[in-house]
mmCIF file of C-alpha atoms in Angstrom:
data_model
loop_
_atom_site.group_PDB
_atom_site.id
_atom_site.type_symbol
_atom_site.label_atom_id
_atom_site.label_comp_id
_atom_site.label_asym_id
_atom_site.label_seq_id
_atom_site.Cartn_x
_atom_site.Cartn_y
_atom_site.Cartn_z
ATOM 1 C CA UNK A 1 0.000 0.000 0.000
ATOM 2 C CA UNK A 2 1.318 3.444 -0.874
ATOM 3 C CA UNK A 3 0.350 6.862 0.340
ATOM 4 C CA UNK A 4 -1.515 7.766 3.488
ATOM 5 C CA UNK A 5 -5.290 7.324 3.565
ATOM 6 C CA UNK A 6 -7.458 10.274 4.484
ATOM 7 C CA UNK A 7 -7.411 10.415 8.250
ATOM 8 C CA UNK A 8 -10.530 10.674 10.410
ATOM 9 C CA UNK A 9 -10.333 12.848 13.520
ATOM 10 C CA UNK A 10 -9.554 9.746 15.583
ATOM 11 C CA UNK A 11 -8.577 6.215 14.583
ATOM 12 C CA UNK A 12 -9.992 4.773 17.811
ATOM 13 C CA UNK A 13 -12.428 5.814 20.511
ATOM 14 C CA UNK A 14 -11.320 6.888 23.978
ATOM 15 C CA UNK A 15 -13.737 5.192 26.367
ATOM 16 C CA UNK A 16 -14.095 5.588 30.099
ATOM 17 C CA UNK A 17 -12.506 2.562 31.802
ATOM 18 C CA UNK A 18 -14.872 -0.159 32.976
ATOM 19 C CA UNK A 19 -14.682 -1.441 36.548
ATOM 20 C CA UNK A 20 -13.250 -4.763 35.366
ATOM 21 C CA UNK A 21 -11.805 -6.544 32.322
ATOM 22 C CA UNK A 22 -10.808 -10.088 31.473
ATOM 23 C CA UNK A 23 -7.311 -8.844 30.624
ATOM 24 C CA UNK A 24 -5.626 -5.574 31.539
ATOM 25 C CA UNK A 25 -2.488 -4.747 29.536
ATOM 26 C CA UNK A 26 -0.171 -2.241 31.210
ATOM 27 C CA UNK A 27 1.550 -0.163 28.548
ATOM 28 C CA UNK A 28 0.159 1.210 25.289
ATOM 29 C CA UNK A 29 3.246 0.934 23.115
ATOM 30 C CA UNK A 30 3.682 -1.332 20.121
ATOM 31 C CA UNK A 31 3.903 -4.516 22.200
ATOM 32 C CA UNK A 32 0.839 -3.723 24.294
ATOM 33 C CA UNK A 33 -1.238 -2.815 21.229
ATOM 34 C CA UNK A 34 -0.096 -5.858 19.250
ATOM 35 C CA UNK A 35 -0.854 -8.131 22.213
ATOM 36 C CA UNK A 36 -4.369 -6.703 22.500
ATOM 37 C CA UNK A 37 -4.926 -7.134 18.761
ATOM 38 C CA UNK A 38 -3.824 -10.781 18.724
ATOM 39 C CA UNK A 39 -5.771 -11.559 21.909
ATOM 40 C CA UNK A 40 -8.893 -10.435 20.065
ATOM 41 C CA UNK A 41 -8.053 -11.814 16.638
ATOM 42 C CA UNK A 42 -6.414 -15.147 17.487
ATOM 43 C CA UNK A 43 -8.084 -16.024 20.775
ATOM 44 C CA UNK A 44 -11.443 -14.213 20.775
ATOM 45 C CA UNK A 45 -10.572 -12.338 23.983
ATOM 46 C CA UNK A 46 -12.038 -8.877 23.439
ATOM 47 C CA UNK A 47 -12.866 -7.709 26.984
ATOM 48 C CA UNK A 48 -9.415 -6.166 27.131
ATOM 49 C CA UNK A 49 -8.105 -2.790 28.276
ATOM 50 C CA UNK A 50 -4.769 -1.299 27.262
ATOM 51 C CA UNK A 51 -3.766 1.253 29.897
ATOM 52 C CA UNK A 52 -1.269 3.942 28.917
ATOM 53 C CA UNK A 53 -0.064 6.600 31.336
ATOM 54 C CA UNK A 54 0.536 9.120 28.532
ATOM 55 C CA UNK A 55 -0.633 8.796 24.952
ATOM 56 C CA UNK A 56 -0.654 5.636 22.877
ATOM 57 C CA UNK A 57 2.764 4.788 21.467
ATOM 58 C CA UNK A 58 4.293 7.909 22.998
ATOM 59 C CA UNK A 59 7.138 6.064 24.695
ATOM 60 C CA UNK A 60 9.789 3.962 22.987
ATOM 61 C CA UNK A 61 7.459 3.254 20.063
ATOM 62 C CA UNK A 62 7.690 6.926 19.099
ATOM 63 C CA UNK A 63 11.401 7.145 19.879
ATOM 64 C CA UNK A 64 13.023 4.189 18.136
ATOM 65 C CA UNK A 65 15.060 3.939 14.956
ATOM 66 C CA UNK A 66 12.618 1.508 13.250
ATOM 67 C CA UNK A 67 15.094 -1.205 12.209
ATOM 68 C CA UNK A 68 13.542 -4.607 11.482
ATOM 69 C CA UNK A 69 15.723 -7.722 11.188
ATOM 70 C CA UNK A 70 15.901 -11.328 12.371
ATOM 71 C CA UNK A 71 19.603 -12.173 11.967
ATOM 72 C CA UNK A 72 20.224 -13.140 15.595
ATOM 73 C CA UNK A 73 22.704 -15.829 16.592
ATOM 74 C CA UNK A 74 20.898 -18.317 18.789
ATOM 75 C CA UNK A 75 18.059 -20.617 17.728
ATOM 76 C CA UNK A 76 15.716 -19.196 20.362
ATOM 77 C CA UNK A 77 16.169 -15.605 19.178
ATOM 78 C CA UNK A 78 16.001 -16.534 15.503
ATOM 79 C CA UNK A 79 12.692 -18.280 16.191
ATOM 80 C CA UNK A 80 10.834 -15.300 17.628
ATOM 81 C CA UNK A 81 12.458 -12.601 15.450
ATOM 82 C CA UNK A 82 11.943 -14.571 12.219
ATOM 83 C CA UNK A 83 8.310 -15.175 13.217
ATOM 84 C CA UNK A 84 8.035 -11.403 13.636
ATOM 85 C CA UNK A 85 9.638 -10.720 10.253
ATOM 86 C CA UNK A 86 7.253 -13.093 8.488
ATOM 87 C CA UNK A 87 4.332 -11.293 10.128
ATOM 88 C CA UNK A 88 5.817 -7.924 9.093
ATOM 89 C CA UNK A 89 5.797 -9.105 5.483
ATOM 90 C CA UNK A 90 1.985 -9.390 5.490
ATOM 91 C CA UNK A 91 1.082 -6.819 8.116
ATOM 92 C CA UNK A 92 0.054 -3.895 5.902
ATOM 93 C CA UNK A 93 -2.514 -6.075 4.175
ATOM 94 C CA UNK A 94 -3.732 -7.634 7.423
ATOM 95 C CA UNK A 95 -4.227 -4.346 9.262
ATOM 96 C CA UNK A 96 -5.452 -2.502 6.173
ATOM 97 C CA UNK A 97 -3.126 0.352 7.009
ATOM 98 C CA UNK A 98 0.069 1.644 5.366
ATOM 99 C CA UNK A 99 3.152 0.883 7.436
ATOM 100 C CA UNK A 100 5.789 1.975 4.888
ATOM 101 C CA UNK A 101 7.515 -1.361 5.442
ATOM 102 C CA UNK A 102 10.625 -1.258 3.266
ATOM 103 C CA UNK A 103 12.747 -4.404 2.916
ATOM 104 C CA UNK A 104 15.947 -2.624 1.950
ATOM 105 C CA UNK A 105 18.315 -4.975 3.794
ATOM 106 C CA UNK A 106 20.623 -4.568 6.776
ATOM 107 C CA UNK A 107 24.431 -4.604 6.723
ATOM 108 C CA UNK A 108 26.334 -5.448 9.927
ATOM 109 C CA UNK A 109 29.904 -4.318 9.328
ATOM 110 C CA UNK A 110 33.032 -6.145 10.505
ATOM 111 C CA UNK A 111 36.119 -4.103 11.409
ATOM 112 C CA UNK A 112 38.402 -6.702 13.016
ATOM 113 C CA UNK A 113 39.285 -10.355 12.563
ATOM 114 C CA UNK A 114 37.102 -11.173 15.572
ATOM 115 C CA UNK A 115 34.208 -9.283 13.949
ATOM 116 C CA UNK A 116 34.755 -11.374 10.811
ATOM 117 C CA UNK A 117 34.753 -14.638 12.746
ATOM 118 C CA UNK A 118 31.610 -13.637 14.653
ATOM 119 C CA UNK A 119 29.875 -12.466 11.466
ATOM 120 C CA UNK A 120 30.614 -15.594 9.445
ATOM 121 C CA UNK A 121 29.489 -17.733 12.376
ATOM 122 C CA UNK A 122 26.243 -15.792 12.569
ATOM 123 C CA UNK A 123 25.618 -16.163 8.813
ATOM 124 C CA UNK A 124 25.943 -19.951 9.110
ATOM 125 C CA UNK A 125 23.721 -20.005 12.206
ATOM 126 C CA UNK A 126 21.105 -17.884 10.423
ATOM 127 C CA UNK A 127 21.048 -20.187 7.412
ATOM 128 C CA UNK A 128 20.620 -23.252 9.631
ATOM 129 C CA UNK A 129 17.553 -21.514 11.091
ATOM 130 C CA UNK A 130 16.102 -20.618 7.691
ATOM 131 C CA UNK A 131 16.972 -16.937 8.056
ATOM 132 C CA UNK A 132 18.320 -15.212 4.938
ATOM 133 C CA UNK A 133 21.939 -14.174 5.465
ATOM 134 C CA UNK A 134 25.022 -13.559 3.357
ATOM 135 C CA UNK A 135 28.665 -12.716 3.999
ATOM 136 C CA UNK A 136 29.883 -9.824 1.845
ATOM 137 C CA UNK A 137 33.399 -8.696 0.985
ATOM 138 C CA UNK A 138 34.251 -4.978 1.264
ATOM 139 C CA UNK A 139 33.721 -4.652 -2.503
ATOM 140 C CA UNK A 140 30.274 -6.232 -2.205
ATOM 141 C CA UNK A 141 29.471 -3.910 0.722
ATOM 142 C CA UNK A 142 30.270 -0.988 -1.591
ATOM 143 C CA UNK A 143 27.892 -2.407 -4.211
ATOM 144 C CA UNK A 144 25.034 -2.617 -1.707
ATOM 145 C CA UNK A 145 25.758 0.780 -0.135
ATOM 146 C CA UNK A 146 28.026 2.982 -2.291
ATOM 147 C CA UNK A 147 28.466 5.695 0.345
ATOM 148 C CA UNK A 148 30.204 3.436 2.899
ATOM 149 C CA UNK A 149 33.948 4.114 3.184
ATOM 150 C CA UNK A 150 35.724 0.805 2.503
ATOM 151 C CA UNK A 151 39.315 1.935 1.871
ATOM 152 C CA UNK A 152 41.818 -0.073 3.965
ATOM 153 C CA UNK A 153 43.704 2.909 5.421
ATOM 154 C CA UNK A 154 41.054 4.330 7.761
ATOM 155 C CA UNK A 155 40.839 3.896 11.531
ATOM 156 C CA UNK A 156 38.123 1.233 11.299
ATOM 157 C CA UNK A 157 38.608 -0.525 7.943
ATOM 158 C CA UNK A 158 35.606 -2.498 6.685
ATOM 159 C CA UNK A 159 36.741 -6.130 6.387
ATOM 160 C CA UNK A 160 33.322 -7.390 5.314
ATOM 161 C CA UNK A 161 29.735 -7.523 6.538
ATOM 162 C CA UNK A 162 26.774 -9.760 7.160
ATOM 163 C CA UNK A 163 23.774 -8.862 5.015
ATOM 164 C CA UNK A 164 20.130 -9.757 5.529
ATOM 165 C CA UNK A 165 18.247 -8.748 2.354
ATOM 166 C CA UNK A 166 14.731 -9.183 3.853
ATOM 167 C CA UNK A 167 15.434 -6.809 6.722
ATOM 168 C CA UNK A 168 14.520 -3.129 6.592
ATOM 169 C CA UNK A 169 12.511 -0.369 8.247
ATOM 170 C CA UNK A 170 8.887 0.668 8.771
ATOM 171 C CA UNK A 171 7.085 3.837 9.927
ATOM 172 C CA UNK A 172 6.775 3.339 13.674
ATOM 173 C CA UNK A 173 3.791 5.647 14.235
ATOM 174 C CA UNK A 174 1.782 3.972 11.496
ATOM 175 C CA UNK A 175 2.476 0.556 13.017
ATOM 176 C CA UNK A 176 1.065 1.691 16.356
ATOM 177 C CA UNK A 177 -1.932 3.378 14.762
ATOM 178 C CA UNK A 178 -2.656 0.359 12.585
ATOM 179 C CA UNK A 179 -2.688 -2.009 15.564
ATOM 180 C CA UNK A 180 -4.663 0.435 17.717
ATOM 181 C CA UNK A 181 -7.342 0.937 15.068
ATOM 182 C CA UNK A 182 -7.685 -2.803 14.421
ATOM 183 C CA UNK A 183 -7.826 -3.698 18.136
ATOM 184 C CA UNK A 184 -10.401 -0.988 18.901
ATOM 185 C CA UNK A 185 -12.558 -2.204 16.024
ATOM 186 C CA UNK A 186 -12.774 -5.603 17.761
ATOM 187 C CA UNK A 187 -13.893 -4.068 21.056
ATOM 188 C CA UNK A 188 -10.604 -3.529 22.901
ATOM 189 C CA UNK A 189 -10.587 -0.452 25.156
ATOM 190 C CA UNK A 190 -7.577 1.825 24.604
ATOM 191 C CA UNK A 191 -7.351 4.080 27.648
ATOM 192 C CA UNK A 192 -4.860 6.923 27.598
ATOM 193 C CA UNK A 193 -3.771 9.196 30.470
ATOM 194 C CA UNK A 194 -4.250 6.291 32.869
ATOM 195 C CA UNK A 195 -1.126 5.544 34.894
ATOM 196 C CA UNK A 196 -0.935 2.220 36.715
ATOM 197 C CA UNK A 197 0.346 2.919 40.229
ATOM 198 C CA UNK A 198 0.189 -0.625 41.565
ATOM 199 C CA UNK A 199 -0.797 -4.229 40.919
ATOM 200 C CA UNK A 200 -3.143 -5.650 43.547
ATOM 201 C CA UNK A 201 -2.346 -9.212 44.619
ATOM 202 C CA UNK A 202 -4.695 -11.378 46.722
ATOM 203 C CA UNK A 203 -4.232 -15.045 47.523
ATOM 204 C CA UNK A 204 -1.151 -15.256 45.358
ATOM 205 C CA UNK A 205 -2.797 -13.939 42.190
ATOM 206 C CA UNK A 206 -3.143 -10.569 40.505
ATOM 207 C CA UNK A 207 -6.716 -9.371 40.835
ATOM 208 C CA UNK A 208 -6.671 -5.676 39.913
ATOM 209 C CA UNK A 209 -4.590 -2.637 39.082
ATOM 210 C CA UNK A 210 -4.635 0.664 40.897
ATOM 211 C CA UNK A 211 -4.600 3.584 38.480
ATOM 212 C CA UNK A 212 -4.861 7.352 38.450
ATOM 213 C CA UNK A 213 -8.392 6.772 37.141
ATOM 214 C CA UNK A 214 -9.426 4.379 39.894
ATOM 215 C CA UNK A 215 -9.219 0.673 40.640
ATOM 216 C CA UNK A 216 -9.735 -1.687 37.700
ATOM 217 C CA UNK A 217 -10.328 -5.364 38.427
ATOM 218 C CA UNK A 218 -8.668 -7.850 36.090
ATOM 219 C CA UNK A 219 -8.897 -11.542 35.352
ATOM 220 C CA UNK A 220 -5.310 -11.315 34.147
ATOM 221 C CA UNK A 221 -2.705 -8.554 34.171
ATOM 222 C CA UNK A 222 -0.142 -8.399 31.354
ATOM 223 C CA UNK A 223 2.785 -6.033 31.866
ATOM 224 C CA UNK A 224 4.269 -4.440 28.757
ATOM 225 C CA UNK A 225 5.819 -1.289 30.140
ATOM 226 C CA UNK A 226 9.381 -1.372 28.716
ATOM 227 C CA UNK A 227 11.776 0.645 30.890
ATOM 228 C CA UNK A 228 9.240 0.891 33.726
ATOM 229 C CA UNK A 229 8.490 -2.847 33.840
ATOM 230 C CA UNK A 230 10.593 -3.409 36.952
ATOM 231 C CA UNK A 231 8.861 -0.535 38.755
ATOM 232 C CA UNK A 232 5.355 -1.863 38.042
ATOM 233 C CA UNK A 233 6.279 -5.500 38.744
ATOM 234 C CA UNK A 234 7.754 -4.583 42.107
ATOM 235 C CA UNK A 235 4.352 -3.341 43.266
ATOM 236 C CA UNK A 236 3.231 -6.979 42.954
ATOM 237 C CA UNK A 237 6.291 -8.248 44.811
ATOM 238 C CA UNK A 238 8.061 -9.432 41.655
ATOM 239 C CA UNK A 239 11.699 -8.401 41.221
ATOM 240 C CA UNK A 240 12.893 -8.375 37.617
ATOM 241 C CA UNK A 241 16.594 -8.609 36.667
ATOM 242 C CA UNK A 242 16.552 -5.457 34.575
ATOM 243 C CA UNK A 243 18.579 -2.300 34.300
ATOM 244 C CA UNK A 244 17.048 0.787 32.732
ATOM 245 C CA UNK A 245 19.190 3.070 30.573
ATOM 246 C CA UNK A 246 18.625 5.982 28.200
ATOM 247 C CA UNK A 247 19.198 5.173 24.534
ATOM 248 C CA UNK A 248 19.765 8.099 22.210
ATOM 249 C CA UNK A 249 19.023 8.664 18.557
ATOM 250 C CA UNK A 250 18.987 11.608 16.198
ATOM 251 C CA UNK A 251 17.869 12.671 12.754
ATOM 252 C CA UNK A 252 19.454 14.952 10.206
ATOM 253 C CA UNK A 253 17.791 17.568 8.065
ATOM 254 C CA UNK A 254 15.911 16.252 5.026
ATOM 255 C CA UNK A 255 18.243 15.066 2.285
ATOM 256 C CA UNK A 256 17.877 13.643 -1.191
ATOM 257 C CA UNK A 257 17.967 9.802 -1.272
ATOM 258 C CA UNK A 258 21.620 8.833 -0.700
ATOM 259 C CA UNK A 259 21.450 5.822 1.615
ATOM 260 C CA UNK A 260 19.748 2.767 0.105
ATOM 261 C CA UNK A 261 19.953 0.292 2.971
ATOM 262 C CA UNK A 262 20.538 0.073 6.759
ATOM 263 C CA UNK A 263 24.120 -0.007 8.033
ATOM 264 C CA UNK A 264 25.074 -1.064 11.543
ATOM 265 C CA UNK A 265 28.507 -1.176 13.148
ATOM 266 C CA UNK A 266 29.146 -2.681 16.548
ATOM 267 C CA UNK A 267 32.775 -1.542 16.673
ATOM 268 C CA UNK A 268 32.103 2.148 16.050
ATOM 269 C CA UNK A 269 28.705 2.171 17.766
ATOM 270 C CA UNK A 270 26.410 3.671 15.195
ATOM 271 C CA UNK A 271 23.592 2.500 12.955
ATOM 272 C CA UNK A 272 22.171 4.544 10.112
ATOM 273 C CA UNK A 273 19.223 4.425 7.741
ATOM 274 C CA UNK A 274 17.417 7.041 5.675
ATOM 275 C CA UNK A 275 13.750 7.547 6.409
ATOM 276 C CA UNK A 276 11.091 7.865 3.724
ATOM 277 C CA UNK A 277 10.947 11.656 4.098
ATOM 278 C CA UNK A 278 14.721 11.925 3.646
ATOM 279 C CA UNK A 279 16.198 12.430 7.091
ATOM 280 C CA UNK A 280 19.119 10.252 8.174
ATOM 281 C CA UNK A 281 18.119 8.277 11.266
ATOM 282 C CA UNK A 282 21.029 7.369 13.534
ATOM 283 C CA UNK A 283 21.220 5.410 16.741
ATOM 284 C CA UNK A 284 24.098 4.855 19.146
ATOM 285 C CA UNK A 285 24.956 2.707 22.150
ATOM 286 C CA UNK A 286 23.112 3.038 25.439
ATOM 287 C CA UNK A 287 24.211 5.585 28.025
ATOM 288 C CA UNK A 288 26.188 3.766 30.710
ATOM 289 C CA UNK A 289 24.215 5.127 33.659
ATOM 290 C CA UNK A 290 20.780 4.057 34.886
ATOM 291 C CA UNK A 291 17.967 6.544 34.401
ATOM 292 C CA UNK A 292 14.251 6.879 33.709
ATOM 293 C CA UNK A 293 14.709 10.240 31.975
ATOM 294 C CA UNK A 294 14.061 10.421 28.244
ATOM 295 C CA UNK A 295 17.267 12.272 27.559
ATOM 296 C CA UNK A 296 20.917 11.277 27.383
ATOM 297 C CA UNK A 297 24.427 12.651 27.677
ATOM 298 C CA UNK A 298 25.989 14.819 24.998
ATOM 299 C CA UNK A 299 29.241 12.842 24.766
ATOM 300 C CA UNK A 300 27.277 9.866 23.369
ATOM 301 C CA UNK A 301 26.053 12.026 20.467
ATOM 302 C CA UNK A 302 29.571 13.343 19.923
ATOM 303 C CA UNK A 303 30.970 9.794 19.645
ATOM 304 C CA UNK A 304 28.030 8.769 17.474
ATOM 305 C CA UNK A 305 28.774 11.599 15.034
ATOM 306 C CA UNK A 306 32.485 10.785 14.820
ATOM 307 C CA UNK A 307 31.600 7.124 14.238
ATOM 308 C CA UNK A 308 29.155 8.022 11.478
ATOM 309 C CA UNK A 309 31.756 10.169 9.726
ATOM 310 C CA UNK A 310 34.281 7.308 9.864
ATOM 311 C CA UNK A 311 31.889 5.182 7.822
ATOM 312 C CA UNK A 312 30.160 7.904 5.790
ATOM 313 C CA UNK A 313 32.463 10.848 4.967
ATOM 314 C CA UNK A 314 29.699 12.107 2.658
ATOM 315 C CA UNK A 315 27.705 13.096 5.782
ATOM 316 C CA UNK A 316 30.303 15.653 6.888
ATOM 317 C CA UNK A 317 28.180 18.660 5.915
ATOM 318 C CA UNK A 318 24.832 17.294 7.059
ATOM 319 C CA UNK A 319 23.113 19.113 9.923
ATOM 320 C CA UNK A 320 21.598 17.458 12.989
ATOM 321 C CA UNK A 321 17.925 18.350 13.181
ATOM 322 C CA UNK A 322 17.014 16.923 16.598
ATOM 323 C CA UNK A 323 18.098 14.369 19.167
ATOM 324 C CA UNK A 324 16.117 12.421 21.741
ATOM 325 C CA UNK A 325 16.300 9.361 23.976
ATOM 326 C CA UNK A 326 14.086 6.481 24.984
ATOM 327 C CA UNK A 327 14.419 4.422 28.138
ATOM 328 C CA UNK A 328 15.298 0.788 27.558
ATOM 329 C CA UNK A 329 15.138 -2.230 29.846
ATOM 330 C CA UNK A 330 18.232 -4.415 29.540
ATOM 331 C CA UNK A 331 18.415 -7.969 30.879
ATOM 332 C CA UNK A 332 21.655 -9.729 31.895
ATOM 333 C CA UNK A 333 21.826 -11.771 28.662
ATOM 334 C CA UNK A 334 20.533 -9.064 26.265
ATOM 335 C CA UNK A 335 17.428 -11.156 25.559
ATOM 336 C CA UNK A 336 13.803 -10.434 26.500
ATOM 337 C CA UNK A 337 11.747 -11.822 29.368
ATOM 338 C CA UNK A 338 8.338 -13.064 28.222
ATOM 339 C CA UNK A 339 5.963 -15.244 30.208
ATOM 340 C CA UNK A 340 4.713 -16.077 33.675
ATOM 341 C CA UNK A 341 5.828 -14.609 36.986
ATOM 342 C CA UNK A 342 5.679 -16.061 40.485
ATOM 343 C CA UNK A 343 2.257 -14.415 40.848
ATOM 344 C CA UNK A 344 -0.692 -16.214 39.258
ATOM 345 C CA UNK A 345 -2.415 -14.335 36.403
ATOM 346 C CA UNK A 346 0.428 -11.797 36.247
ATOM 347 C CA UNK A 347 2.436 -11.919 33.027
ATOM 348 C CA UNK A 348 5.505 -10.005 31.956
ATOM 349 C CA UNK A 349 6.936 -8.901 28.612
ATOM 350 C CA UNK A 350 10.091 -6.849 29.056
ATOM 351 C CA UNK A 351 13.871 -6.813 28.742
ATOM 352 C CA UNK A 352 13.879 -6.106 25.007
ATOM 353 C CA UNK A 353 16.683 -3.609 25.445
ATOM 354 C CA UNK A 354 16.838 -1.771 22.165
ATOM 355 C CA UNK A 355 15.299 -4.543 20.051
ATOM 356 C CA UNK A 356 11.628 -4.138 20.852
ATOM 357 C CA UNK A 357 10.326 -2.522 17.673
ATOM 358 C CA UNK A 358 11.479 -5.230 15.271
ATOM 359 C CA UNK A 359 9.808 -7.887 17.437
ATOM 360 C CA UNK A 360 6.433 -6.104 17.684
ATOM 361 C CA UNK A 361 4.196 -8.483 15.682
ATOM 362 C CA UNK A 362 6.039 -11.610 16.826
ATOM 363 C CA UNK A 363 5.972 -10.902 20.532
ATOM 364 C CA UNK A 364 2.410 -9.589 20.333
ATOM 365 C CA UNK A 365 1.394 -12.938 18.809
ATOM 366 C CA UNK A 366 3.345 -15.035 21.357
ATOM 367 C CA UNK A 367 2.449 -12.920 24.399
ATOM 368 C CA UNK A 368 -1.255 -13.013 23.506
ATOM 369 C CA UNK A 369 -1.066 -16.820 23.310
ATOM 370 C CA UNK A 370 0.756 -16.944 26.662
ATOM 371 C CA UNK A 371 -1.840 -14.742 28.380
ATOM 372 C CA UNK A 372 -4.833 -16.464 26.763
ATOM 373 C CA UNK A 373 -3.688 -20.004 27.642
ATOM 374 C CA UNK A 374 -1.785 -19.376 30.856
ATOM 375 C CA UNK A 375 1.299 -21.088 29.502
ATOM 376 C CA UNK A 376 4.168 -19.888 27.305
ATOM 377 C CA UNK A 377 3.936 -19.945 23.539
ATOM 378 C CA UNK A 378 6.671 -22.330 22.288
ATOM 379 C CA UNK A 379 8.589 -19.453 20.676
ATOM 380 C CA UNK A 380 8.500 -17.466 23.927
ATOM 381 C CA UNK A 381 9.216 -20.372 26.281
ATOM 382 C CA UNK A 382 13.042 -19.968 26.179
ATOM 383 C CA UNK A 383 12.654 -16.377 27.405
ATOM 384 C CA UNK A 384 11.050 -17.257 30.735
ATOM 385 C CA UNK A 385 12.058 -15.566 33.958
ATOM 386 C CA UNK A 386 13.247 -18.945 35.297
ATOM 387 C CA UNK A 387 16.289 -18.969 33.008
ATOM 388 C CA UNK A 388 18.094 -16.637 35.388
ATOM 389 C CA UNK A 389 17.965 -19.303 38.088
ATOM 390 C CA UNK A 390 18.439 -22.366 35.853
ATOM 391 C CA UNK A 391 21.295 -20.779 33.918
ATOM 392 C CA UNK A 392 19.736 -21.443 30.495
ATOM 393 C CA UNK A 393 20.632 -17.964 29.251
ATOM 394 C CA UNK A 394 20.194 -16.771 25.658
ATOM 395 C CA UNK A 395 23.230 -14.522 25.366
ATOM 396 C CA UNK A 396 22.678 -12.149 22.446
ATOM 397 C CA UNK A 397 25.169 -9.413 23.311
ATOM 398 C CA UNK A 398 26.995 -10.015 20.061
ATOM 399 C CA UNK A 399 24.089 -10.298 17.622
ATOM 400 C CA UNK A 400 22.266 -7.523 19.435
ATOM 401 C CA UNK A 401 25.049 -5.244 18.128
ATOM 402 C CA UNK A 402 24.880 -2.028 20.163
ATOM 403 C CA UNK A 403 22.560 -3.682 22.690
ATOM 404 C CA UNK A 404 19.600 -3.512 20.380
#
């Protein structure tokens, strides 16, 4: 689908919250909205409320760099991210809404012999899992993205890259609006300006949430609150092994089309794509300190800019238009936590670090199944909270690149 349809005043209604729901989802970002949609569509559960303390998709969903890929190292990660990518490929048609999903490919650059070894290993692992992946020489990198500097005499020479042709970007706002509109049409209540201040537990199960708009009883409570997941879970007596950090990004002024793909570099900590309007969208590594503020430190931007100019000298005269940060929840193994908690009827979906957007349809599908059936979806089962006591970690620090 191309172009933007004529917009009504609102894509969904804004109802007063009922006194009780079968399922209350805490967090109205992409994951919360997708979960509500698949609860209704796949499982017939429509007495659902999505509670958002601000406005729908105003948190990380509005602040991310929109990269979509599934080229993760381990089988468990490949399973859920590839499921998401396959859903992405049919999502515009399913939701009946333009998402500007562009499969322009993603390059992960290698700058050292260890990068090369890790990249080639990941390509083989991807292929074994049915994920499209190629190893490219520096000359082939230049063919895919002519503006990348591949000469051997720079500080970070490009020795090669992994390439996933099916990867790409989408318009984050449209994704949220598409899911919100479709969920509301099936009877889901989307309630904005409704902050959850506590989860009420009685007899070992979650029975209600306390909100700034009153108490709302719930058959089940599904947390999907990104960087604030640990704060909300703690009100139910559940401690999550998460750290919350700011993650910064920026965009340039509008430019003519110069950048045909997505380029990521772990070694120089920058990833760059060009949005449909023309701005360059750049992300960096997370700020080292813990914070719930949606802003970051200037030195991160400074390093991000120097990294970008190492790879793309053509950007030297581009102007930064604006910068911002989201707050990301990082788990010890750089993989998400999806599933049950020690409290009955309380579910958690968190720990996505900086990789939440690309997983949106996949985790929405799996989390909805988990909540509807009270047991983990097979693709989400490896990401249970128990893995931090059993030791069955899914360590994706490498394939997550700059922790996303």
